[in-house]
Coordinates of C-alpha atoms and ligand atoms in Angstrom, one line a residue:
M1 CA 123.2 104.3 149.9
N2 CA 123.5 105.0 146.2
H3 CA 123.3 102.2 143.6
E4 CA 127.0 101.9 143.1
E5 CA 127.5 101.3 146.9
Q6 CA 124.6 98.9 146.8
E7 CA 126.3 97.0 144.0
Q8 CA 129.5 96.8 146.0
T9 CA 127.9 95.6 149.2
G10 CA 125.6 93.1 147.3
I11 CA 122.6 94.2 149.5
A12 CA 119.3 93.4 147.8
H13 CA 117.7 96.5 146.4
E14 CA 114.2 97.6 147.1
P15 CA 111.8 97.3 144.2
D16 CA 110.8 100.6 142.6
L17 CA 108.6 99.6 139.7
Y18 CA 105.3 97.7 140.2
I19 CA 103.4 96.3 137.3
Q20 CA 100.1 94.4 137.2
G21 CA 100.2 92.5 134.0
G22 CA 97.7 91.1 131.5
R23 CA 96.3 94.3 129.9
P24 CA 96.7 94.7 126.1
L25 CA 98.2 98.1 125.3
R26 CA 96.1 100.4 123.2
G27 CA 96.6 104.0 122.0
E28 CA 99.4 106.2 120.7
A29 CA 103.0 106.5 122.1
R30 CA 104.9 109.7 121.5
I31 CA 108.5 109.0 120.6
E32 CA 111.4 111.2 121.7
A33 CA 114.6 112.3 120.0
S34 CA 117.0 109.4 119.7
K35 CA 119.3 109.0 122.8
N36 CA 122.0 107.3 120.7
A37 CA 122.0 110.3 118.2
V38 CA 121.8 113.0 120.9
L39 CA 124.9 111.7 122.7
P40 CA 127.4 111.9 119.7
I41 CA 125.8 115.1 118.6
L42 CA 126.2 116.6 122.0
S43 CA 129.9 115.5 121.9
A44 CA 130.3 117.0 118.5
T45 CA 129.4 120.4 119.8
L46 CA 133.0 120.4 121.1
L47 CA 134.1 120.9 117.5
T48 CA 132.9 124.5 117.3
P49 CA 133.2 127.5 119.6
D50 CA 129.8 128.8 118.3
A51 CA 126.4 128.1 119.9
V52 CA 124.4 125.0 118.9
R53 CA 120.7 124.7 119.5
L54 CA 119.2 121.2 119.7
P55 CA 115.3 121.3 119.9
G56 CA 113.4 118.6 121.8
V57 CA 116.2 116.8 123.6
P58 CA 114.7 114.4 126.2
W59 CA 116.0 114.7 129.7
L60 CA 117.5 111.2 130.1
H61 CA 120.1 110.2 132.6
D62 CA 122.6 109.5 129.8
V63 CA 122.0 113.0 128.4
D64 CA 122.3 114.4 132.0
T65 CA 125.6 112.5 132.5
L66 CA 127.1 113.9 129.3
S67 CA 125.8 117.4 130.1
R68 CA 127.7 117.1 133.4
V69 CA 130.9 116.1 131.6
H70 CA 130.4 119.1 129.4
K71 CA 129.9 121.4 132.4
A72 CA 133.1 120.1 134.0
L73 CA 134.9 120.9 130.8
G74 CA 133.6 124.5 131.0
T75 CA 130.8 124.3 128.4
D76 CA 128.0 126.8 128.7
L77 CA 124.9 124.5 128.5
Q78 CA 121.4 125.9 128.9
R79 CA 117.9 124.4 128.8
E80 CA 115.2 126.5 127.2
G81 CA 112.0 124.5 127.6
H82 CA 112.9 121.2 125.7
D83 CA 115.7 122.8 123.8
L84 CA 119.3 122.4 124.7
I85 CA 121.7 125.3 123.9
V86 CA 125.4 124.4 124.0
Q87 CA 128.4 126.7 123.6
T88 CA 131.9 125.3 124.0
N89 CA 134.0 128.4 123.5
D90 CA 135.9 128.2 126.7
V91 CA 136.6 124.5 127.6
D92 CA 139.5 122.7 129.2
P93 CA 140.2 119.5 127.2
F94 CA 141.9 117.9 130.3
A95 CA 139.0 118.4 132.7
A96 CA 136.7 115.4 132.0
P97 CA 136.0 113.9 135.4
E98 CA 136.5 110.2 135.9
H99 CA 133.4 109.5 138.0
L100 CA 131.2 110.8 135.3
V101 CA 132.9 109.3 132.3
R102 CA 132.9 105.9 134.0
R103 CA 129.1 106.0 134.3
M104 CA 128.6 105.8 130.5
R105 CA 130.6 104.4 127.7
A106 CA 129.3 107.1 125.2
S107 CA 131.2 109.8 127.2
F108 CA 134.3 108.6 125.4
L109 CA 132.9 110.2 122.3
I110 CA 134.3 113.5 123.6
A111 CA 137.9 112.3 122.8
G112 CA 137.8 112.8 119.0
P113 CA 136.3 116.3 119.0
L114 CA 138.5 117.5 121.9
L115 CA 141.6 116.3 120.3
A116 CA 140.7 117.6 116.8
R117 CA 139.9 121.1 118.1
F118 CA 142.4 121.6 120.9
G119 CA 145.4 119.4 119.8
A120 CA 145.4 117.6 123.1
A121 CA 142.9 116.0 125.5
R122 CA 142.7 113.7 128.5
V123 CA 139.7 111.4 128.8
P124 CA 139.2 108.8 131.6
L125 CA 138.5 105.2 130.5
P126 CA 134.7 104.8 130.0
G127 CA 132.2 102.5 131.7
G128 CA 128.7 101.7 130.5
C129 CA 126.1 98.9 130.6
A130 CA 127.6 95.6 131.8
I131 CA 127.3 93.9 128.5
G132 CA 130.6 92.3 127.7
S133 CA 134.1 93.7 127.7
R134 CA 133.4 96.5 125.2
P135 CA 136.9 97.7 124.4
I136 CA 137.9 101.0 122.8
D137 CA 140.7 99.6 120.7
L138 CA 139.1 100.7 117.4
H139 CA 138.7 104.3 118.6
L140 CA 142.3 104.4 119.6
K141 CA 143.8 102.8 116.5
G142 CA 141.8 105.2 114.3
L143 CA 142.9 108.2 116.2
V144 CA 146.5 107.1 116.0
A145 CA 146.1 106.7 112.2
L146 CA 144.9 110.3 112.2
G147 CA 148.2 111.4 113.8
A148 CA 147.5 111.2 117.5
D149 CA 150.0 110.3 120.1
V150 CA 148.1 108.1 122.6
Q151 CA 149.4 107.5 126.2
S152 CA 147.4 105.6 128.8
G153 CA 148.0 105.6 132.6
N154 CA 146.1 106.2 135.9
G155 CA 142.8 105.1 134.3
S156 CA 142.9 107.9 131.7
I157 CA 144.1 108.2 128.1
E158 CA 146.0 111.3 127.0
F159 CA 146.0 112.3 123.4
R160 CA 148.3 114.7 121.6
A161 CA 148.4 115.9 118.0
P162 CA 149.0 119.6 117.2
R163 CA 147.0 119.0 114.0
L164 CA 145.4 115.8 112.9
H165 CA 145.9 114.6 109.3
G166 CA 143.6 112.7 107.0
A167 CA 144.1 108.9 106.8
N168 CA 142.6 105.7 105.3
I169 CA 141.1 103.8 108.2
Y170 CA 139.6 100.3 108.0
L171 CA 137.6 99.2 111.0
D172 CA 137.8 95.5 111.9
F173 CA 134.2 95.7 113.0
P174 CA 131.7 98.4 112.1
S175 CA 131.6 99.9 115.6
V176 CA 129.1 102.7 116.1
G177 CA 131.1 104.6 118.7
A178 CA 134.5 104.2 116.8
T179 CA 132.9 105.4 113.6
E180 CA 131.4 108.4 115.3
N181 CA 134.6 109.3 117.2
L182 CA 136.7 109.1 114.1
L183 CA 134.2 110.9 111.9
M184 CA 134.1 113.8 114.3
A185 CA 137.9 114.0 114.6
A186 CA 138.3 113.9 110.8
T187 CA 136.1 116.9 110.2
L188 CA 138.9 119.2 111.5
A189 CA 141.9 117.1 110.2
D190 CA 144.1 118.2 107.3
G191 CA 142.9 116.6 104.0
W192 CA 140.8 113.6 103.2
T193 CA 139.9 110.7 105.6
T194 CA 138.3 107.5 104.5
I195 CA 136.6 105.2 107.0
E196 CA 136.0 101.8 105.5
N197 CA 133.7 99.2 107.1
A198 CA 132.1 102.1 108.9
A199 CA 128.9 101.7 110.9
Q200 CA 125.7 102.5 108.9
E201 CA 123.3 103.0 111.8
P202 CA 120.8 105.9 111.4
E203 CA 122.4 107.6 114.4
V204 CA 125.8 107.7 112.5
V205 CA 123.9 109.3 109.5
D206 CA 122.3 111.8 111.9
L207 CA 125.7 112.7 113.3
A208 CA 127.0 113.2 109.8
N209 CA 124.0 115.4 108.9
F210 CA 124.6 117.5 112.1
L211 CA 128.3 117.9 111.2
C212 CA 127.4 119.0 107.7
S213 CA 125.0 121.6 109.3
L214 CA 128.1 123.0 111.1
G215 CA 130.0 123.3 107.8
A216 CA 131.7 119.9 107.7
E217 CA 132.3 118.0 104.5
V218 CA 131.1 114.4 104.9
R219 CA 130.1 111.9 102.1
G220 CA 128.8 108.4 102.1
A221 CA 127.0 108.5 105.5
G222 CA 124.7 105.4 105.7
T223 CA 127.1 103.3 103.6
A224 CA 130.1 101.3 104.6
E225 CA 132.6 103.9 103.3
L226 CA 132.6 107.4 104.9
R227 CA 134.7 110.1 103.2
I228 CA 135.5 113.3 105.2
H229 CA 137.3 116.4 104.0
G230 CA 138.7 118.3 106.9
V231 CA 137.9 122.0 107.2
R232 CA 139.7 124.7 109.4
R233 CA 136.7 125.7 111.4
L234 CA 133.1 124.6 112.1
H235 CA 130.3 127.0 112.9
G236 CA 127.1 126.9 115.0
A237 CA 123.7 125.6 113.9
E238 CA 120.2 124.6 115.0
Y239 CA 119.6 120.9 114.5
Q240 CA 116.6 118.6 115.0
V241 CA 117.8 115.1 116.1
I242 CA 116.0 112.1 114.6
S243 CA 113.4 110.2 116.6
D244 CA 114.4 107.2 118.7
R245 CA 114.0 103.9 116.8
I246 CA 114.8 101.9 119.9
E247 CA 112.3 103.6 122.1
A248 CA 109.6 103.2 119.3
G249 CA 110.7 99.5 118.9
T250 CA 110.3 99.0 122.6
Y251 CA 106.6 100.2 122.6
L252 CA 105.9 98.1 119.5
V253 CA 107.4 94.9 121.0
A254 CA 105.4 95.6 124.2
T255 CA 102.3 95.8 122.0
A256 CA 103.1 92.5 120.4
A257 CA 103.7 90.9 123.7
T258 CA 100.4 92.1 125.2
G259 CA 98.3 91.5 122.1
G260 CA 97.5 95.2 121.7
D261 CA 97.0 97.9 119.1
V262 CA 99.4 100.8 119.4
T263 CA 100.6 103.6 117.1
V264 CA 104.1 105.1 117.6
A265 CA 104.8 108.6 116.3
P266 CA 106.8 110.5 115.2
V267 CA 109.1 107.9 113.7
L268 CA 111.2 107.3 110.6
P269 CA 109.6 104.0 109.5
E270 CA 112.7 103.3 107.3
H271 CA 114.7 103.0 110.6
L272 CA 112.3 100.4 112.0
K273 CA 112.4 98.1 109.0
P274 CA 114.5 95.3 110.6
L275 CA 112.1 95.2 113.5
L276 CA 108.9 95.5 111.5
A277 CA 109.9 92.6 109.3
K278 CA 110.2 90.4 112.3
L279 CA 107.0 91.6 113.9
R280 CA 105.1 90.8 110.7
E281 CA 106.7 87.4 110.6
A282 CA 105.5 86.9 114.2
G283 CA 101.9 87.6 113.0
G284 CA 101.6 91.3 113.7
V285 CA 99.5 93.6 111.3
I286 CA 101.5 96.7 110.6
E287 CA 100.4 99.9 108.9
V288 CA 102.8 102.6 108.0
H289 CA 101.5 106.2 107.2
G290 CA 104.0 109.1 107.0
D291 CA 105.8 109.3 110.3
T292 CA 103.5 106.8 112.1
V293 CA 103.6 103.1 112.5
R294 CA 100.6 101.1 113.9
L295 CA 100.9 97.5 115.1
R296 CA 97.9 95.3 115.9
Q297 CA 98.6 91.9 117.4
S298 CA 95.4 89.9 117.7
E299 CA 96.7 86.3 117.8
R300 CA 99.4 84.6 119.8
L301 CA 102.9 85.4 118.5
R302 CA 104.4 83.0 116.0
P303 CA 107.9 81.8 116.8
I304 CA 110.7 83.4 114.7
D305 CA 114.5 83.3 114.3
V306 CA 116.4 86.5 115.0
K307 CA 120.1 87.3 114.7
T308 CA 121.4 90.7 115.9
M309 CA 123.7 92.4 113.4
P310 CA 125.1 95.9 112.7
H311 CA 122.6 98.1 110.8
P312 CA 120.7 97.3 108.6
G313 CA 120.5 94.0 110.5
F314 CA 118.3 93.5 113.6
P315 CA 119.4 95.9 116.4
T316 CA 121.0 94.4 119.4
D317 CA 119.3 97.0 121.6
L318 CA 115.9 95.3 120.8
Q319 CA 117.1 91.7 121.4
A320 CA 116.2 91.6 125.0
P321 CA 112.8 93.2 124.6
L322 CA 111.9 90.9 121.7
M323 CA 113.0 87.8 123.7
A324 CA 110.6 88.8 126.4
A325 CA 107.7 88.9 123.8
L326 CA 108.8 85.6 122.2
S327 CA 108.9 83.8 125.5
L328 CA 105.1 83.8 125.0
A329 CA 105.1 82.6 121.3
D330 CA 103.4 79.5 120.1
G331 CA 106.7 77.5 119.5
T332 CA 110.4 77.8 119.7
S333 CA 112.3 80.9 118.5
V334 CA 116.1 81.0 118.1
I335 CA 117.8 84.3 119.0
T336 CA 121.5 84.8 118.2
E337 CA 123.4 87.8 119.6
T338 CA 126.4 88.5 117.4
V339 CA 127.2 92.2 118.4
F340 CA 127.8 91.9 122.2
E341 CA 129.1 89.0 124.3
N342 CA 127.2 88.6 127.6
R343 CA 124.0 90.3 126.5
F344 CA 121.6 87.6 127.9
M345 CA 121.5 88.9 131.5
H346 CA 117.7 89.3 131.3
V347 CA 117.3 85.5 130.7
S348 CA 117.6 84.4 134.4
E349 CA 114.9 87.0 135.3
L350 CA 112.6 85.9 132.5
R351 CA 113.0 82.3 133.7
R352 CA 111.8 83.4 137.2
M353 CA 108.5 84.3 135.4
G354 CA 108.2 80.8 133.9
A355 CA 110.0 81.5 130.6
D356 CA 111.6 78.4 128.9
I357 CA 114.9 79.6 127.6
K358 CA 118.1 77.6 127.0
I359 CA 121.4 79.4 126.2
E360 CA 124.2 77.9 124.1
G361 CA 127.0 80.3 123.7
R362 CA 125.6 83.3 121.9
T363 CA 122.3 81.6 121.0
A364 CA 119.1 81.5 123.0
M365 CA 116.4 78.8 122.3
V366 CA 113.2 80.4 123.5
T367 CA 110.3 77.9 123.7
G368 CA 107.1 79.9 124.2
V369 CA 105.0 79.2 127.2
S370 CA 101.2 79.8 127.5
H371 CA 101.6 82.4 130.2
L372 CA 104.3 84.1 132.3
T373 CA 103.7 84.7 136.0
G374 CA 104.5 87.9 137.8
A375 CA 107.7 87.8 139.9
N376 CA 110.1 90.0 141.8
L377 CA 112.7 91.0 139.2
H378 CA 116.0 92.8 139.1
A379 CA 117.2 95.0 136.2
S380 CA 120.8 94.6 135.2
D381 CA 121.1 97.1 132.3
L382 CA 119.0 99.5 130.2
R383 CA 117.6 97.1 127.6
A384 CA 117.4 94.2 130.0
A385 CA 115.2 96.5 132.2
A386 CA 113.0 97.2 129.1
A387 CA 112.6 93.5 128.5
L388 CA 111.5 92.9 132.1
V389 CA 108.9 95.7 131.8
I390 CA 107.5 94.0 128.7
A391 CA 107.4 90.6 130.2
A392 CA 105.7 92.0 133.3
L393 CA 103.1 93.8 131.2
A394 CA 102.3 90.6 129.5
A395 CA 102.4 88.3 132.6
D396 CA 99.6 87.1 134.8
G397 CA 99.7 88.8 138.2
R398 CA 102.0 91.4 139.7
S399 CA 105.7 91.9 139.1
T400 CA 108.1 94.3 140.8
I401 CA 111.4 95.5 139.3
A402 CA 114.3 96.6 141.4
D403 CA 117.0 98.9 140.0
A404 CA 114.5 100.4 137.5
Y405 CA 116.8 103.4 137.4
H406 CA 118.5 101.7 134.4
L407 CA 115.4 102.6 132.4
D408 CA 116.0 106.3 133.0
R409 CA 119.2 106.2 131.0
G410 CA 117.2 105.7 127.8
Y411 CA 113.4 106.1 128.3
A412 CA 111.7 109.4 129.1
N413 CA 108.5 109.1 131.1
L414 CA 108.3 105.4 130.5
E415 CA 105.7 104.7 133.3
E416 CA 103.5 107.6 132.1
K417 CA 103.6 106.5 128.5
F418 CA 102.8 102.8 129.3
A419 CA 100.0 104.0 131.7
Q420 CA 98.5 106.1 128.9
L421 CA 98.4 102.9 126.8
G422 CA 96.4 101.3 129.5
A423 CA 99.1 99.5 131.5
D424 CA 98.8 99.2 135.3
I425 CA 102.3 100.4 136.2
E426 CA 103.6 102.5 139.0
R427 CA 106.9 103.9 140.1
R428 CA 107.0 104.0 143.9
T429 CA 110.5 105.2 144.8
C430 CA 112.4 107.8 143.0
S431 CA 115.4 106.2 141.3
E432 CA 118.8 107.7 141.9
V433 CA 118.4 111.2 140.5
L434 CA 121.7 112.5 139.2
Ligands
UD1_501 C1 126.3 101.8 120.4 C2 125.0 102.2 121.1 C3 124.4 101.0 121.7 C4 124.3 99.8 120.8 C5 125.6 99.6 120.0 C6 125.5 98.5 118.9 C7 125.3 104.5 121.6 C8 125.5 105.5 122.7 N1 125.2 103.2 122.0 O1 127.2 101.4 121.4 O2 123.2 101.3 122.3 O3 124.0 98.6 121.4 O4 126.1 100.8 119.4 O5 124.5 98.9 118.0 O6 125.1 104.8 120.4 N2 134.1 97.1 119.9 C9 135.4 96.7 119.9 N3 136.3 97.7 119.9 C10 136.0 99.0 119.9 C11 134.6 99.4 119.9 C12 133.7 98.4 119.9 O7 135.8 95.5 120.0 O8 136.9 99.9 119.9 C13 133.1 96.0 120.0 C14 132.2 96.1 121.2 O9 132.9 95.4 122.3 C15 131.0 95.4 120.8 C16 130.8 95.8 119.3 O10 132.1 96.2 118.9 O11 131.1 94.0 120.9 C17 129.8 96.8 119.1 O12 130.2 98.0 119.8 P1 129.9 99.5 119.2 O13 129.2 99.4 117.9 O14 131.1 100.3 119.3 O15 128.8 100.0 120.3 P2 128.8 101.3 121.1 O16 129.1 102.5 120.2 O17 129.4 101.2 122.4

């Protein structure tokens, strides 16, 4: 039975991750290229018929899913060691398969590039982690402003626009995905496009840098106003994707939770600022040297207040991991989630370990307890799974985590990396391998 069938039948899943907690983490964790930058960049390769080489792409399930979407479209996609070589000179913009696109919301990022290059595309409605309703209205409104005719039916969206034209677009919310989709589409549109209230996440900046390496004209990346001048054609390139600030953050938060001493590298410390500020406030000692960040946590965590916000605010993807750590703090922390509705699914599992957490709407009051106790846990989504791993590493006794396959969407070799830092962690069954 695969995990989708298990979810439908409601049958309890076998645990696949075993963690004996209570060991402070020590050592160095190597950080991979950013999942959330690789996914839009891999989508953006659809904008050029020429070959693109991406060195050091981690083999995550989400990367695998998007690669399979590419292959179904007709993309020539090769692995050479850790490099990914992608050429989309012969693709069918109507061939994206529903069962793959539904697996992952980020697959919808193929819509903008396919439409801009081929003048038409069909993309099934996306899925993704179960964290709120996660609509795509901003993507669609923006593509309509760029001149697309958009028709939906049978679970898919069909786009047509023989040639997109530049437009002034104001996003009601600085959505990362919508900004990326529209940015990609605008690179091949006629004239200037302005995206106001654009997302400023480092992954958007990395996408813009990648597009510029293909010959696109993009200004203002990293600010709330993106300006793009469309060109007739983009060419191939070799491009090094930035390192993963969320993966690095996860190892740092685990270090804080276990009272350890860990260096993460290579990282762009600038991208970690919102997290490092909070870890310092919680009593961590942080040293930044070049592309490394070291955290030492020798005392019990101090309680802090955290509100997730679009970048440069505190990243929602680290909210669950940080909550796991703060459930052991010396006092009450207040955590407010403003980016996604329904992103507290880890709370019921943390409570099973003895955490004292009260939820009121989008706010969690986390009163630290002196210790968490190992328990049998169930992972509901990628970052919730990371939170459970952190809680289990810091808890007394043994924990098991079922549906740990969620981790494989975003963390490469997580067990090996934690084991190298001294954790007692073991994967016993192979998660669903795509
Ligand atoms: C991306 C990241 C994800 C991260 C999130 C916020 C990738 C592959 N995923 O997701 O890890 O948690 O940014 O930093 O990069 N929204 C709308 N309408 C839209 C689009 C979004 O209402 O058309 C809402 C969503 O429901 C959500 C909020 O905007 O409440 C943020 O979503 P968005 O920034 O688009 O996140 P993603 O791009 O899906």
